[in-house]
Short mmCIF file of C-alpha atoms and ligand atoms in Angstrom, two decimals:
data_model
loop_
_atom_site.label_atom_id
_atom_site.label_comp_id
_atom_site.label_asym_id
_atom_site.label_seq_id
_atom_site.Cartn_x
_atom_site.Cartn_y
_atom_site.Cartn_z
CA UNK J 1 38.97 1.83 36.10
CA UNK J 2 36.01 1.38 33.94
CA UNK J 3 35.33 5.22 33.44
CA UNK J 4 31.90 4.08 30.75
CA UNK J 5 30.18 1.76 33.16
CA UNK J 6 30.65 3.71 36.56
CA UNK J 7 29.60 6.73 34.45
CA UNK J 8 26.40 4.68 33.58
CA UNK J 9 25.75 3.77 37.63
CA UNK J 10 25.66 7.59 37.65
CA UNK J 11 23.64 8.53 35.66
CA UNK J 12 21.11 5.56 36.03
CA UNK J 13 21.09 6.35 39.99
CA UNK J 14 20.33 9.92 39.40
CA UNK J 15 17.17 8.96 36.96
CA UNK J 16 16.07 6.98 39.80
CA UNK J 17 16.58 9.66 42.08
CA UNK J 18 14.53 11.84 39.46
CA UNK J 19 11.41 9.71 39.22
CA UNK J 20 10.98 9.48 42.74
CA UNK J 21 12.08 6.00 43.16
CA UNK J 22 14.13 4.90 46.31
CA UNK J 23 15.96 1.62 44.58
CA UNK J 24 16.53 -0.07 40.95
CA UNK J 25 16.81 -3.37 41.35
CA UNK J 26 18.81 -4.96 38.20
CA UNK J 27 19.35 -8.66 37.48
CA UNK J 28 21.64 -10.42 34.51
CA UNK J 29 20.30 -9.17 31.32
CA UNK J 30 21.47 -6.40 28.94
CA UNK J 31 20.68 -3.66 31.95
CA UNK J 32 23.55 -5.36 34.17
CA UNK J 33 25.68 -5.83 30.91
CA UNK J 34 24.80 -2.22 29.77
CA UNK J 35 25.44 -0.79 33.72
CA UNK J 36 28.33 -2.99 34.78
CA UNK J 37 29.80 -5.32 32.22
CA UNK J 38 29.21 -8.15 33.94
CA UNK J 39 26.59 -10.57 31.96
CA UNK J 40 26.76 -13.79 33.75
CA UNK J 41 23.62 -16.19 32.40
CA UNK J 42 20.70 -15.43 34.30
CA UNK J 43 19.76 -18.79 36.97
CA UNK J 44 17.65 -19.50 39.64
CA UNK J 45 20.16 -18.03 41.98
CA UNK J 46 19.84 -14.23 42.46
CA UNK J 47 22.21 -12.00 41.43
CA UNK J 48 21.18 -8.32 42.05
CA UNK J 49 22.60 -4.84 41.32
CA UNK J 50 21.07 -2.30 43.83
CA UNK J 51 21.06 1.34 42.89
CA UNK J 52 19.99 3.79 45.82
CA UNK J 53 20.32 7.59 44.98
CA UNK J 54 21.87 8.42 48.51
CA UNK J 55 24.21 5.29 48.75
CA UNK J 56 27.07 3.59 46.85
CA UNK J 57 25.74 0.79 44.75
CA UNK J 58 25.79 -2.77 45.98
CA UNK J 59 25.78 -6.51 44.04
CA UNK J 60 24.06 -9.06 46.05
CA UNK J 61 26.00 -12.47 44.27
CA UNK J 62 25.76 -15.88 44.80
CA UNK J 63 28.59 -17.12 47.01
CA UNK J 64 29.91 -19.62 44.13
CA UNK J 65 29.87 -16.20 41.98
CA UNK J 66 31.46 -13.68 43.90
CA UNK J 67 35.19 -14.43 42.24
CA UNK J 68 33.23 -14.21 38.61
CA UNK J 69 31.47 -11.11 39.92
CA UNK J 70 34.69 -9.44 41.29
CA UNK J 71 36.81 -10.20 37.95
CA UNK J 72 33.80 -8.43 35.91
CA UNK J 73 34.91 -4.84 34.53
CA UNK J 74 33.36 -2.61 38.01
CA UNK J 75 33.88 -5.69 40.15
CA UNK J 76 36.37 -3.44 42.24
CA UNK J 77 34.11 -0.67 42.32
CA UNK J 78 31.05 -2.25 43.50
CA UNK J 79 30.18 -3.70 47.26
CA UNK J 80 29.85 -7.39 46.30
CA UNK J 81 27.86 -9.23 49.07
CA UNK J 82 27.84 -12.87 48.59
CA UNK J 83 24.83 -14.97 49.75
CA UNK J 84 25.62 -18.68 50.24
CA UNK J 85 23.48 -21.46 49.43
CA UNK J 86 20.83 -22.75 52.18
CA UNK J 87 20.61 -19.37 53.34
CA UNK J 88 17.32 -16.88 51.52
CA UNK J 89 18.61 -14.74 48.86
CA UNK J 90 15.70 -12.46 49.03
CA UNK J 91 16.17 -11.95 53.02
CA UNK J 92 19.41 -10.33 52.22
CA UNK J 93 18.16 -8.40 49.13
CA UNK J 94 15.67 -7.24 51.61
CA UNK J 95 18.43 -5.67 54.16
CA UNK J 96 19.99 -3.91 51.08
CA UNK J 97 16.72 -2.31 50.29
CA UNK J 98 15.21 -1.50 53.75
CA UNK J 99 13.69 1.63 54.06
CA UNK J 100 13.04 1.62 49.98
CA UNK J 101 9.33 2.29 49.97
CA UNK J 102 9.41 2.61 45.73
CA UNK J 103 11.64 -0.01 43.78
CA UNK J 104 11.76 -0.08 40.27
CA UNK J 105 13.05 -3.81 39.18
CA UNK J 106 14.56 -4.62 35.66
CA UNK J 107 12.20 -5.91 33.14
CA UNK J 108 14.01 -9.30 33.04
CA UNK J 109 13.96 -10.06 36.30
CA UNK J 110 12.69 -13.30 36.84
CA UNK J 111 9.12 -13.75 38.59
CA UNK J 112 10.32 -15.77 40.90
CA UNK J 113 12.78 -13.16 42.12
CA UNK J 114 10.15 -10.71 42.34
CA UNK J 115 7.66 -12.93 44.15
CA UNK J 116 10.68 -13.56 46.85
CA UNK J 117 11.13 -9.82 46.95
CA UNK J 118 7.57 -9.09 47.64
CA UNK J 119 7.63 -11.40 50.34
CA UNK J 120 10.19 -9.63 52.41
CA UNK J 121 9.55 -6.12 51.26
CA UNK J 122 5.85 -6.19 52.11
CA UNK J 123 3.93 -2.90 51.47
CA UNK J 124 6.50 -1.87 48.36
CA UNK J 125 5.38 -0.57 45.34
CA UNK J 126 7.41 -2.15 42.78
CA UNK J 127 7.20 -0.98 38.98
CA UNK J 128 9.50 -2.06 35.98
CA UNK J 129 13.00 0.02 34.68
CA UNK J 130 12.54 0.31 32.09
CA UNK J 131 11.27 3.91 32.17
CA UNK J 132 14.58 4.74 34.36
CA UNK J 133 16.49 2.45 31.65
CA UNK J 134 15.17 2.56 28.58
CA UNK J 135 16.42 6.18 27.87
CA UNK J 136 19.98 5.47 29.06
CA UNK J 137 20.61 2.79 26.93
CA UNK J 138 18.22 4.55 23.86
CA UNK J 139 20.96 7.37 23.46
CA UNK J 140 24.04 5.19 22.39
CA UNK J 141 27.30 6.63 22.88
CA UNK J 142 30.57 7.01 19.90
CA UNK J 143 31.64 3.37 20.84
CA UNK J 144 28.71 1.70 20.61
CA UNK J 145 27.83 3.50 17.65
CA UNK J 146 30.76 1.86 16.10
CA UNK J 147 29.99 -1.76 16.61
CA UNK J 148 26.38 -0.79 15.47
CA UNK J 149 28.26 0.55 12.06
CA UNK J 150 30.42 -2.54 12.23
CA UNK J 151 27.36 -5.08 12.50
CA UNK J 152 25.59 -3.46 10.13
CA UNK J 153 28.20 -3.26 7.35
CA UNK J 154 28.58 -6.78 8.22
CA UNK J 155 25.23 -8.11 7.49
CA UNK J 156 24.94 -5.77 4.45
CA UNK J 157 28.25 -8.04 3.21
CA UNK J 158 26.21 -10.97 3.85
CA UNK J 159 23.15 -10.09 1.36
CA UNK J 160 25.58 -9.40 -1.44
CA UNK J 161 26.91 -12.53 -1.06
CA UNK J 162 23.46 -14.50 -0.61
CA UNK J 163 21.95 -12.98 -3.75
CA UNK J 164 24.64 -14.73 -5.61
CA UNK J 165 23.61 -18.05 -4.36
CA UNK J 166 21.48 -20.21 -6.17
CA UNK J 167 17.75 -19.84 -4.78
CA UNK J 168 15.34 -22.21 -6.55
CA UNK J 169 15.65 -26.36 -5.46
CA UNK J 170 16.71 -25.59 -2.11
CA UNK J 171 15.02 -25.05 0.94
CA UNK J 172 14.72 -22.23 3.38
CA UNK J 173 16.52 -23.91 5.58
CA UNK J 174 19.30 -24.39 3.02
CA UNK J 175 19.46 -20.20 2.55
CA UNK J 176 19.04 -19.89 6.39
CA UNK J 177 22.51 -22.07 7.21
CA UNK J 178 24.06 -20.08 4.13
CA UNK J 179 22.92 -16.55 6.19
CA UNK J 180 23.71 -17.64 9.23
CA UNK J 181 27.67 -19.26 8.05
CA UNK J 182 27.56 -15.31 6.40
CA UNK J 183 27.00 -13.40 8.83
CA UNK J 184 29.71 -14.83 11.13
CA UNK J 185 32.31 -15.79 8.37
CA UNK J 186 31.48 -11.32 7.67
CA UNK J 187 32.65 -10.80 11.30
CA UNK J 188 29.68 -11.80 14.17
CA UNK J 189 30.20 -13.28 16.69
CA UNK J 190 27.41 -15.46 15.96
CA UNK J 191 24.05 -15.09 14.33
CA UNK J 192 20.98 -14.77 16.46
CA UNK J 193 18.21 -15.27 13.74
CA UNK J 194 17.74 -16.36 9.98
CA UNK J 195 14.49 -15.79 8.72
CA UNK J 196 13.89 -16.95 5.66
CA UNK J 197 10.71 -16.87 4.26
CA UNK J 198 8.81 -17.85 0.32
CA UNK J 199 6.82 -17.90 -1.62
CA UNK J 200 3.15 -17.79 1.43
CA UNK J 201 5.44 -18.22 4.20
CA UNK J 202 6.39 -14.93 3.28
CA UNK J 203 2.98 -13.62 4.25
CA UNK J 204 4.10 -14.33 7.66
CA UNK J 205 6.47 -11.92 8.91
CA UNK J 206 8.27 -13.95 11.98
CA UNK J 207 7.89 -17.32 9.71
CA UNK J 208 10.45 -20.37 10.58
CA UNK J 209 12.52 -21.00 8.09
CA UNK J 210 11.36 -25.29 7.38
CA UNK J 211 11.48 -27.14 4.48
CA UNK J 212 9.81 -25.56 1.88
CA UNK J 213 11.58 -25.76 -1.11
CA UNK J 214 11.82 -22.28 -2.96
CA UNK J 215 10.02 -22.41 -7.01
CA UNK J 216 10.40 -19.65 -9.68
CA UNK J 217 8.25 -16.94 -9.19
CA UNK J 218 8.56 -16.84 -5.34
CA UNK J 219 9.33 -13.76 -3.46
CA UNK J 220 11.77 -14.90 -0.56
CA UNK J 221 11.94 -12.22 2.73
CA UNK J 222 15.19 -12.64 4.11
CA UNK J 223 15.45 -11.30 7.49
CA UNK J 224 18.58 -11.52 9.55
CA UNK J 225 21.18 -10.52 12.05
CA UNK J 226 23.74 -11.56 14.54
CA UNK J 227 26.04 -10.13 17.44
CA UNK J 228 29.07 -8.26 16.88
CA UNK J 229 31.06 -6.88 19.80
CA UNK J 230 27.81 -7.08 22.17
CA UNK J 231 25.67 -4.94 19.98
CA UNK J 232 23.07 -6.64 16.85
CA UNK J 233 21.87 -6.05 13.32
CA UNK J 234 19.38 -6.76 11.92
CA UNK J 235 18.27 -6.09 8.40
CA UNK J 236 15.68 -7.53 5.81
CA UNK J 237 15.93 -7.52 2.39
CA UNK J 238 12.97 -9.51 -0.48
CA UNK J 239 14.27 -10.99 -3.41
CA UNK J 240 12.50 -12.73 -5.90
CA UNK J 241 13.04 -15.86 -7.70
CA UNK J 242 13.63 -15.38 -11.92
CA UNK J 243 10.51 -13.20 -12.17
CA UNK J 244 8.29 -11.41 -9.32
CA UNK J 245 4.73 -12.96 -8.77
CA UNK J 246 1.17 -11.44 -9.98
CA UNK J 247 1.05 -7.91 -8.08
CA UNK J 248 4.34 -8.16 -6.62
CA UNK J 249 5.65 -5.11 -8.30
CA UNK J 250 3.12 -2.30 -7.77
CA UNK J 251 3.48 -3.85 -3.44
CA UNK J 252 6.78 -3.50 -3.73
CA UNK J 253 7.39 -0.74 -4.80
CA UNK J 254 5.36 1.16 -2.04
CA UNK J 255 7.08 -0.94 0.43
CA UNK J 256 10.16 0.48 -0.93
CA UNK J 257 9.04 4.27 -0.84
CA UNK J 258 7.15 3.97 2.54
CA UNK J 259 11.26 3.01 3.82
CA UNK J 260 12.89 5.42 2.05
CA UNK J 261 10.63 8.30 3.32
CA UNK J 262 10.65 7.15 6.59
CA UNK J 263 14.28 7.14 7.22
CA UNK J 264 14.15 11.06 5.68
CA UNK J 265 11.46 11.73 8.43
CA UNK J 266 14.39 10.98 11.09
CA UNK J 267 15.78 13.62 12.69
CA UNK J 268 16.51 15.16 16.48
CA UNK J 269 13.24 16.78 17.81
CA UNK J 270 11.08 14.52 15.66
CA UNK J 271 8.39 12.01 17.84
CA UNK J 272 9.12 7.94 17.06
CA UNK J 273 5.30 7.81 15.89
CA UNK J 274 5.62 10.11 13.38
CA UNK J 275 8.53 7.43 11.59
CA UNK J 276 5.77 5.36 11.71
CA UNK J 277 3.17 7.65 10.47
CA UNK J 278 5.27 8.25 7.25
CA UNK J 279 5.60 4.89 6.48
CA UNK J 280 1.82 4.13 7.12
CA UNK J 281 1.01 7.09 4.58
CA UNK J 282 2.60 5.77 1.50
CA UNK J 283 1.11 2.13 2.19
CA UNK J 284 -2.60 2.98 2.78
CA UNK J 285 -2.16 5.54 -0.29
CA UNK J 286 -1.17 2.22 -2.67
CA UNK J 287 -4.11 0.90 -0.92
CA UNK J 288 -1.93 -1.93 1.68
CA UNK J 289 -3.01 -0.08 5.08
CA UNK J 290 -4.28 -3.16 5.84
CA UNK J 291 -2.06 -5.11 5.22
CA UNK J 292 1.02 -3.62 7.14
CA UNK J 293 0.29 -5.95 9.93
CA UNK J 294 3.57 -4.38 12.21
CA UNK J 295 4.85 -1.19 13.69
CA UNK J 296 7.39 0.72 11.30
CA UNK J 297 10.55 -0.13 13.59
CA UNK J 298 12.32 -0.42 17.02
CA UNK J 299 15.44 0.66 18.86
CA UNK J 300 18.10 -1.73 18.92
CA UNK J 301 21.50 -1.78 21.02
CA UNK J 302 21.97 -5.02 23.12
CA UNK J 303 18.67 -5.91 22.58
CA UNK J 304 17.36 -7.12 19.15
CA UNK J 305 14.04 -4.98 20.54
CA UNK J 306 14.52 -1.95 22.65
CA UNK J 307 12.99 1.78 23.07
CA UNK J 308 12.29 3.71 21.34
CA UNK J 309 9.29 1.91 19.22
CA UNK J 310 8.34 3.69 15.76
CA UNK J 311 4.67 3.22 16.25
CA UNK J 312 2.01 5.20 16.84
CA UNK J 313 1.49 6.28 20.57
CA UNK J 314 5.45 6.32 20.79
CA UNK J 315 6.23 10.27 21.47
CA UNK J 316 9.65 9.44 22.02
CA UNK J 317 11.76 12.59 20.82
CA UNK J 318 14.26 11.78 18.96
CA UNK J 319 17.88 12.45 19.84
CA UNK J 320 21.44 12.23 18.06
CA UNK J 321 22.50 8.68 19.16
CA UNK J 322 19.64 6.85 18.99
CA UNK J 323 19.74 3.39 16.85
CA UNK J 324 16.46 1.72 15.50
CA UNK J 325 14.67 -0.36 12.39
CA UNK J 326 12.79 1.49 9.60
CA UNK J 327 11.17 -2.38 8.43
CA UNK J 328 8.11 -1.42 6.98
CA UNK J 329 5.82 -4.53 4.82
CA UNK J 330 3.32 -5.98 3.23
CA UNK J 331 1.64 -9.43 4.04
CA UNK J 332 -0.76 -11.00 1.62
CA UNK J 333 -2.18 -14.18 3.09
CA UNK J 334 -1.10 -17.26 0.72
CA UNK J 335 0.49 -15.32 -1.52
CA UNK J 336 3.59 -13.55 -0.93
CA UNK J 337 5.17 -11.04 1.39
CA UNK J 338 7.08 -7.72 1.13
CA UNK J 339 9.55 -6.24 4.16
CA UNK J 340 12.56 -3.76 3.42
CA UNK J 341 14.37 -3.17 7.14
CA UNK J 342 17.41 -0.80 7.64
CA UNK J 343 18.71 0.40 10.94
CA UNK J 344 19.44 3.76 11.02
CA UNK J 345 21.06 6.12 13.33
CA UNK J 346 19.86 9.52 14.62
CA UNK J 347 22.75 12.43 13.82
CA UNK J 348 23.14 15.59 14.82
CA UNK J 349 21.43 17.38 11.88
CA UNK J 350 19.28 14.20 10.19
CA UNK J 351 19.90 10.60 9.65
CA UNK J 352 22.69 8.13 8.86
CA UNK J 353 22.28 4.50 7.72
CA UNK J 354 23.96 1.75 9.01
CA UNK J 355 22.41 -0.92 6.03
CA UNK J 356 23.86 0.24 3.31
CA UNK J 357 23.21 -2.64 0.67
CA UNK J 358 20.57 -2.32 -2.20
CA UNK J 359 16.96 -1.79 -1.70
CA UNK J 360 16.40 -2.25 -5.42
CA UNK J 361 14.61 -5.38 -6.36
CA UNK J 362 16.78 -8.24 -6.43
CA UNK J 363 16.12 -11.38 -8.86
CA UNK J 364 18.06 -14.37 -8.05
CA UNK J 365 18.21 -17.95 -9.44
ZN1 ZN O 401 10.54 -8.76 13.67
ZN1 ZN O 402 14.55 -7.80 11.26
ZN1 ZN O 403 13.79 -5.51 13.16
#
C-alpha cells in the first residue's frame, strides 16, 4: 500500500472540499506523478484523475492503458475506468463529474481536453489547481527533501569539476556537453538544461548555449540542473575567463551580497516577496535596479518552476519544507552578465542550503 500517495488524495480532496470546489480534474503531469505515482507521457488520449470530496477517487484511462494504469503505485486503490477507442472520452469524464457545478482542472491539462470537457459539462465553471495544488506539493515532505539534498550536492560536484576545465578556445556548446556528461556521471538521472552563457550572451539570462567561442576576459554564466530520483536542481554559478571584464567586479560583488542576504531573509512566517525585496535592495543600492531583469527565485520540486515565486506580489508564508531558488543578477546588454542561484530549503528555525559550492569568484582558463 502506497501510504504517501493515498495520503496525498487526502489531503488534496479535502483542499478541494475547502475551496468550495465539487471536482479536481488531474491529467499526466507532475500533479498525477505528485498524487498517484503514475506519470505516463501525456497524449491526445485522456487520462484523468477525478477527485470529489464526498466520493472515492476515480481514473478515467485509455483502454490500451488500463494494465499500465493498474501496475502504477495506487493502481489498486483507485477505480480505473477504461474508455476504448471510437467511443468520446469526454462523454465518460462527463458521467464521472455529473452534478460537479465547480471543477478545478490541472494546469497542464491539455486545451483540447478542456474544450471536450466544456462541451459535455455545459454551464461549469472551471478554474485551474493550482491554488488547490500548488500548496500541497510547496511543503515537501523528509523524502523528498532528501533527493532535493541529493540533486543539489550533485550539481554542486559538477561545478567543481567544470571550473577545472579549460574555458577559453572552446565553445559554449563544448562546456554545455561537459555540464550536462557532469551532472549525470555526479548521479542524475539525466540533465534537463545547460545554460551556458559568455562573454554578451551572458546579458541574456535564458541564452542557448551556440557556438560562440569563449576569449579571455569573458564572464561565462553557467546555469544548470538535471533530475535525480524525480525531483531537480538547479544552480548557477559566473566564472570568468583569466581576468574579469571592465566593471565586472564592483556588479559582482552586489550580485553576490544581494544572494547571500536573501537566503538569511528565509525563514517560517516570512512572505516569498520579501526574499525578493532583499535581494532588490542591495542591487538598486549599487545602482543595478535596473538591470535585475528577473524575480529573485521560485519553488522547485518536480517542477524546474513551481510555487511559491520570490517576487513581489507573492505573500506566500513561508513554511519549514518549502524548496526554492535565491538566483538573483545582473544583465548588461553587450557586455556581460552576472547570476549567483542556490536552492535553499525552509527549516524549522531559518534556512538550510542545498548548493553548497563556492560563491566566490571563480577564474578559469
Ligand atoms: Zn531561469
Ligand atoms: Zn537556474
Ligand atoms: Zn532557477
Amino acid at each position: 500500500v502506497n501510504r504517501v500517495h493515498l495520503d496525498r488524495i487526502g489531503r488534496a480532496a479535502q483542499q478541494t472540499a475547502a475551496r468550495e470546489l465539487d471536482a479536481l480534474v488531474v491529467s499526466p503531469s507532475p500533479d498525477l506523478a505528485y498524487l498517484t505515482g503514475y506519470d505516463p507521457m501525456p497524449l491526445p488520449r485522456p487520462t484523468l484523475l477525478v477527485l470529489r470530496p464526498d466520493r472515492d477517487p476515480v481514473m478515467l484511462v485509455p483502454e490500451l492503458e488500463r494494465a499500465l494504469a493498474a501496475a502504477s503505485p495506487v493502481g489498486q486503490h483507485l477505480e480505473l475506468v477504461a474508455w476504448r477507442d471510437g467511443s468520446d472520452p469526454y462523454e465518460a469524464a462527463a458521467s464521472l463529474l455529473a452534478g460537479a457545478a465547480r471543477i478545478a482542472v490541472a494546469d497542464r491539462l491539455w486545451a483540447r481536453h478542456l474544450l471536450g470537457l466544456q462541451r459535455e459539462l455545459p454551464g461549469v465553471a472551471f478554474s485551474t489547481a493550482s491554488p488547490v495544488l500548488g500548496h500541497l506539493r510547496s511543503v515537501k515532505d523528509e523524502d523528498e527533501l532528501g533527493a532535493l539534498r541529493r540533486a543539489g550536492r550533485a550539481a554542486d560536484d559538477t561545478f567543481r569539476q567544470v571550473v577545472a576545465l579549460p574555458f577559453q578556445g572552446r565553445t559554449e556548446e563544448d562546456v554545455a556537453h561537459d555540464l550536462a556528461d557532469l551532472l549525470v556521471g555526479n548521479g542524475h538521472a539525466r540533465a534537463e538544461f545547460t545554460i551556458v552563457a559568455s562573454g554578451p550572451n551572458a546579458a541574456s539570462p535564458h541564452h542557448e548555449p551556440g557556438s560562440r567561442t569563449i576569449l579571455p576576459r569573458d564572464a561565462v554564466v553557467m546555469d544548470f540542473g538535471g533530475e535525480l530520483s524525480g525531483y531537480l536542481s538547479d544552480t548557477t554559478r559566473t566564472v570568468v575567463v583569466t581576468e574579469p571584464p571592465e566593471d565586472f567586479e564592483q556588479a559582482y560583488a552586489a550580485v553576490h551580497e544581494a544572494q547571500g542576504t536573501a537566503v538569511d531573509t528565509v525563514r517560517p512566517g516570512t512572505e516569498a516577496q520579501e526574499i525578493d525585496r532583499a535581494a532588490r535592495t542591495i542591487i538598486d543600492a549599487a545602482g543595478y535596479g535596473e538591470r535585475f531583469i528577473h524575480r529573485t527565485g521560485h519553488g522547485i520540486g518536480l517542477e524546474l518552476h513551481e510555487p511559491p515565486y520570490m517576487v513581489e506580489g507573492d505573500r506566500t508564508v513561508l513554511e519549514p519544507g518549502m524548496t526554492f531558488s535565491v538566483e538573483p543578477g545582473i544583465y548588461l546588454e553587450g557586455r556581460f552578465g552576472i547570476r549567483i542561484e542556490d536552492i535553499v530549503a525552509v527549516t524549522a528555525d531559518g534556512v538550510e542550503r542545498l548548493n553548497r559550492s563556492t560563491r566566490e569568484l571563480q577564474v578559469v582558463v
